Short mmCIF file of C-alpha atoms in Angstrom, two decimals:
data_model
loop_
_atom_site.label_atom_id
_atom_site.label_comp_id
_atom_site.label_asym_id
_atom_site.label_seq_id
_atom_site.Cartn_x
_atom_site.Cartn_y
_atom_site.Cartn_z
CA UNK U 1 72.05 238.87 57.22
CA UNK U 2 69.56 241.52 57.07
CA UNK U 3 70.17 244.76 58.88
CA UNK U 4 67.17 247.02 60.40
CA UNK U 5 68.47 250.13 62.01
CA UNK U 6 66.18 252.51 63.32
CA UNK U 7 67.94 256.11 63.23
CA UNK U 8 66.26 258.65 65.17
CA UNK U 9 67.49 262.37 63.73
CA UNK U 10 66.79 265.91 63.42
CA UNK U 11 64.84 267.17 60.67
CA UNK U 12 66.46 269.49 59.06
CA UNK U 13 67.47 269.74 55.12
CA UNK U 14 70.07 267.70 54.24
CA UNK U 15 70.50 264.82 56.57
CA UNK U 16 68.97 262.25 54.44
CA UNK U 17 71.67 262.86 52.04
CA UNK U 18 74.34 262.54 54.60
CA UNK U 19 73.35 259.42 56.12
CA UNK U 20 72.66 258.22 52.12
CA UNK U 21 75.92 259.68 51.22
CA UNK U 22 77.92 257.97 54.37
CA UNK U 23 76.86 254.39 53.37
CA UNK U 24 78.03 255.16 49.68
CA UNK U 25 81.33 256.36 51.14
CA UNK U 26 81.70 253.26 52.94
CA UNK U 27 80.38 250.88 50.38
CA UNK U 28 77.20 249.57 52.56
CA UNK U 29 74.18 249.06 50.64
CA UNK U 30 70.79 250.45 51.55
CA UNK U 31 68.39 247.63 50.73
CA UNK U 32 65.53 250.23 51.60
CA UNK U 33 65.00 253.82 53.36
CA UNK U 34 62.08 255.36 54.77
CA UNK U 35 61.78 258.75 56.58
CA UNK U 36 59.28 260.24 58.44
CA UNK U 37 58.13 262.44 61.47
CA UNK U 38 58.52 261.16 64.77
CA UNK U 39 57.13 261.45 67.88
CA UNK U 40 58.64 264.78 69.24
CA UNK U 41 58.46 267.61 66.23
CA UNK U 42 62.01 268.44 64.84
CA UNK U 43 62.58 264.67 64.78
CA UNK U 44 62.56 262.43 62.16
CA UNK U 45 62.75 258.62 62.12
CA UNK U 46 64.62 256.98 59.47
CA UNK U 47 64.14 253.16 59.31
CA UNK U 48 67.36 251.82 56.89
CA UNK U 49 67.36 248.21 56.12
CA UNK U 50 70.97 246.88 54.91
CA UNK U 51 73.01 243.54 54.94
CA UNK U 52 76.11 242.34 57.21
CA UNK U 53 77.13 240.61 59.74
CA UNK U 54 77.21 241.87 63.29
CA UNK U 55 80.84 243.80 62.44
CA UNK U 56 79.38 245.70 59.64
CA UNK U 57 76.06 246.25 61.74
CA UNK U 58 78.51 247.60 64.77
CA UNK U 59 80.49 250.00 61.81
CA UNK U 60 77.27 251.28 60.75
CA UNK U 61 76.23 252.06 63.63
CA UNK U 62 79.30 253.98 64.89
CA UNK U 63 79.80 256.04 61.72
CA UNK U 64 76.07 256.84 61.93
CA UNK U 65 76.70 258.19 65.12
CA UNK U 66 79.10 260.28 64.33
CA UNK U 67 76.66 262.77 62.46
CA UNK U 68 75.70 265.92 64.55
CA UNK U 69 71.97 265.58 63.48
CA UNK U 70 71.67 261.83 64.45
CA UNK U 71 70.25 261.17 68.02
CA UNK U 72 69.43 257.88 68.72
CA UNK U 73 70.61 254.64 66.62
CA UNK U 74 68.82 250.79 67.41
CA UNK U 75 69.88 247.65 65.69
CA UNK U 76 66.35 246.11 65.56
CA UNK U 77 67.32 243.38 63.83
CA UNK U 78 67.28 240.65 65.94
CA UNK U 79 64.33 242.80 68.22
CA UNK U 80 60.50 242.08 68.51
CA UNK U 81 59.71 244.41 65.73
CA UNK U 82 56.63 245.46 64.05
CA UNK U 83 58.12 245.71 60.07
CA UNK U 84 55.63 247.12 57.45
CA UNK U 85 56.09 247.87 53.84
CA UNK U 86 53.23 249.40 51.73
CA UNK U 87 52.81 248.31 47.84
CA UNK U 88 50.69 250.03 45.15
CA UNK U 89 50.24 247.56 42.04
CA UNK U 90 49.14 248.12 39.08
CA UNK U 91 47.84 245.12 37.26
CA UNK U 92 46.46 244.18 33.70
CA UNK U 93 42.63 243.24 34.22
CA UNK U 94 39.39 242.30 31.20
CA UNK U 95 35.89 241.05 32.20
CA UNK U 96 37.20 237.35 32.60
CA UNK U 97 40.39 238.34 34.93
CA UNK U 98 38.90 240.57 36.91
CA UNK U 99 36.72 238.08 39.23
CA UNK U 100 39.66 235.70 39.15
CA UNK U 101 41.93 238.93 40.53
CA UNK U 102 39.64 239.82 42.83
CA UNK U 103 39.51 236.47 44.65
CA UNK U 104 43.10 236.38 45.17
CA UNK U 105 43.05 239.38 46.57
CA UNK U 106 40.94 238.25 49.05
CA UNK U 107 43.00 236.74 52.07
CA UNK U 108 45.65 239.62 51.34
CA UNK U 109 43.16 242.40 53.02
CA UNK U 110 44.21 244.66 50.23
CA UNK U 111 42.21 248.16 49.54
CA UNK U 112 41.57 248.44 45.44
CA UNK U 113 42.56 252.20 45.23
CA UNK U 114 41.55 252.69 41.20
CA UNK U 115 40.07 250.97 38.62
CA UNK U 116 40.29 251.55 34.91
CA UNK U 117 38.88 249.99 31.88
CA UNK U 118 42.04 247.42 31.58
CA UNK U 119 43.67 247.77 34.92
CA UNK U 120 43.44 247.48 38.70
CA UNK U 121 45.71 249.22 41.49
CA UNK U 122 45.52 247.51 44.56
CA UNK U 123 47.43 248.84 47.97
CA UNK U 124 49.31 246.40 50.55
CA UNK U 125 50.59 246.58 53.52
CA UNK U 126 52.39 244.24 55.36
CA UNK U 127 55.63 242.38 55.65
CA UNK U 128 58.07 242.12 52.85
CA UNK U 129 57.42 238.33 52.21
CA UNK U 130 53.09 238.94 52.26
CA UNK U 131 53.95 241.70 49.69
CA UNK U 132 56.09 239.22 47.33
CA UNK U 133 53.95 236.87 47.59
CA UNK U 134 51.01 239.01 45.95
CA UNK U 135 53.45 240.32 43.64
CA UNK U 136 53.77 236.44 42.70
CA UNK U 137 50.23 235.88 42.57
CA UNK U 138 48.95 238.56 40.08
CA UNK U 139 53.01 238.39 37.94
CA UNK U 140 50.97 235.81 35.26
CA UNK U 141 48.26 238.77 34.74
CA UNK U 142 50.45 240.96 33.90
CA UNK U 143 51.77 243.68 36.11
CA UNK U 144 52.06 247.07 34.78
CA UNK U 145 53.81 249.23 37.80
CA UNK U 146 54.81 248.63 40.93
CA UNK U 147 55.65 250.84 43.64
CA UNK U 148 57.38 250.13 46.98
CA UNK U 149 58.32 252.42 50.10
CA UNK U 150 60.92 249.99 51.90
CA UNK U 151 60.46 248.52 55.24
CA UNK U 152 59.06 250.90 58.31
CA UNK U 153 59.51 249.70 61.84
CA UNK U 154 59.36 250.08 65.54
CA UNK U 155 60.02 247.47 68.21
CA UNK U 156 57.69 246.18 69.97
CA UNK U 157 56.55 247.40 73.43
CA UNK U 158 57.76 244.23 75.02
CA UNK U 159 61.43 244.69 73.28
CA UNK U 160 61.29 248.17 74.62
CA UNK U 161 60.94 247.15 78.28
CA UNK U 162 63.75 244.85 78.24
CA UNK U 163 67.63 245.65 77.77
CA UNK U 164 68.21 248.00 74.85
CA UNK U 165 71.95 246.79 74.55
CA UNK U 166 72.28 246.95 70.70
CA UNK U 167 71.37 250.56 71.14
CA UNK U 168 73.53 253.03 70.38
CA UNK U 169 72.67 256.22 72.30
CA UNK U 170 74.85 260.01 70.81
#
């Protein structure tokens, strides 16, 4: 099952590579990572998406919360969560692909960022599946680069108000 942990920490130099370095210790994988500032400055949230059951999930969680600059760890997995990925994707386009492109993109609510003489970069955001299945779409025109930042997320205001008992609180 997939894992979404949202690790609040301190933002200092450093911690990324111990929370990185503490799932390669224990042989967890990190499907994705993203980092950013939170709310309050000097804090950072780090949204890590990884596979288990609910005993690897729990194990994460503890040995996460054993390092001094984590604060706050939440399972989300199973939580009303707002999950968001962005996508730039670079695509191979000519004068007869182009219009063809450009009505796929269409229902996807995607912002072209550049154009070139043989290419397009379009940017997506959304969930992980609305992102693949673009990827899908444009694959057969030929996709020259793709780049990914992993899943952000934050629960939802009505998971908030209710119990928070798969949180983990240092």
């Amino acid at each position: 099952m997939e894992r979404t942990l949202s690790v609040l920490v301190n933002d200092r130099p450093g911690v990324l590579a111990r929370v990185a370095g503490l799932f390669s210790r224990r042989d967890f994988n990190i499907a994705s990572i993203t980092v950013g500032a939170a709310e309050e400055p000097g804090l950072s949230r780090m949204t890590i998406v990884s596979s288990g059951d609910d005993a690897t999930a729990l194990q994460i969680m503890r040995q996460l919360d054993k390092v001094i600059e984590v604060i706050q760890v939440t399972d989300i997995s199973k939580d009303p969560a707002v999950k968001r990925e962005l996508a730039l994707i670079k695509v191979t386009t000519n004068k007869t692909t182009r219009p063809e492109i450009s009505h796929i993109l269409e229902p996807f609510r995607v912002a072209i960022v550049d154009v070139g003489h043989g290419s397009l970069t379009v940017q997506v955001t959304g969930s992980g599946e609305k992102v693949d299945a673009l990827i899908g779409l444009l694959r057969p025109f030929g996709i020259l680069e793709i780049a990914r930042t992993g899943v952000t997320a934050l629960l939802r205001a009505v998971a908030q108000e209710e119990d928070h008992s798969s949180e983990v609180v240092s």
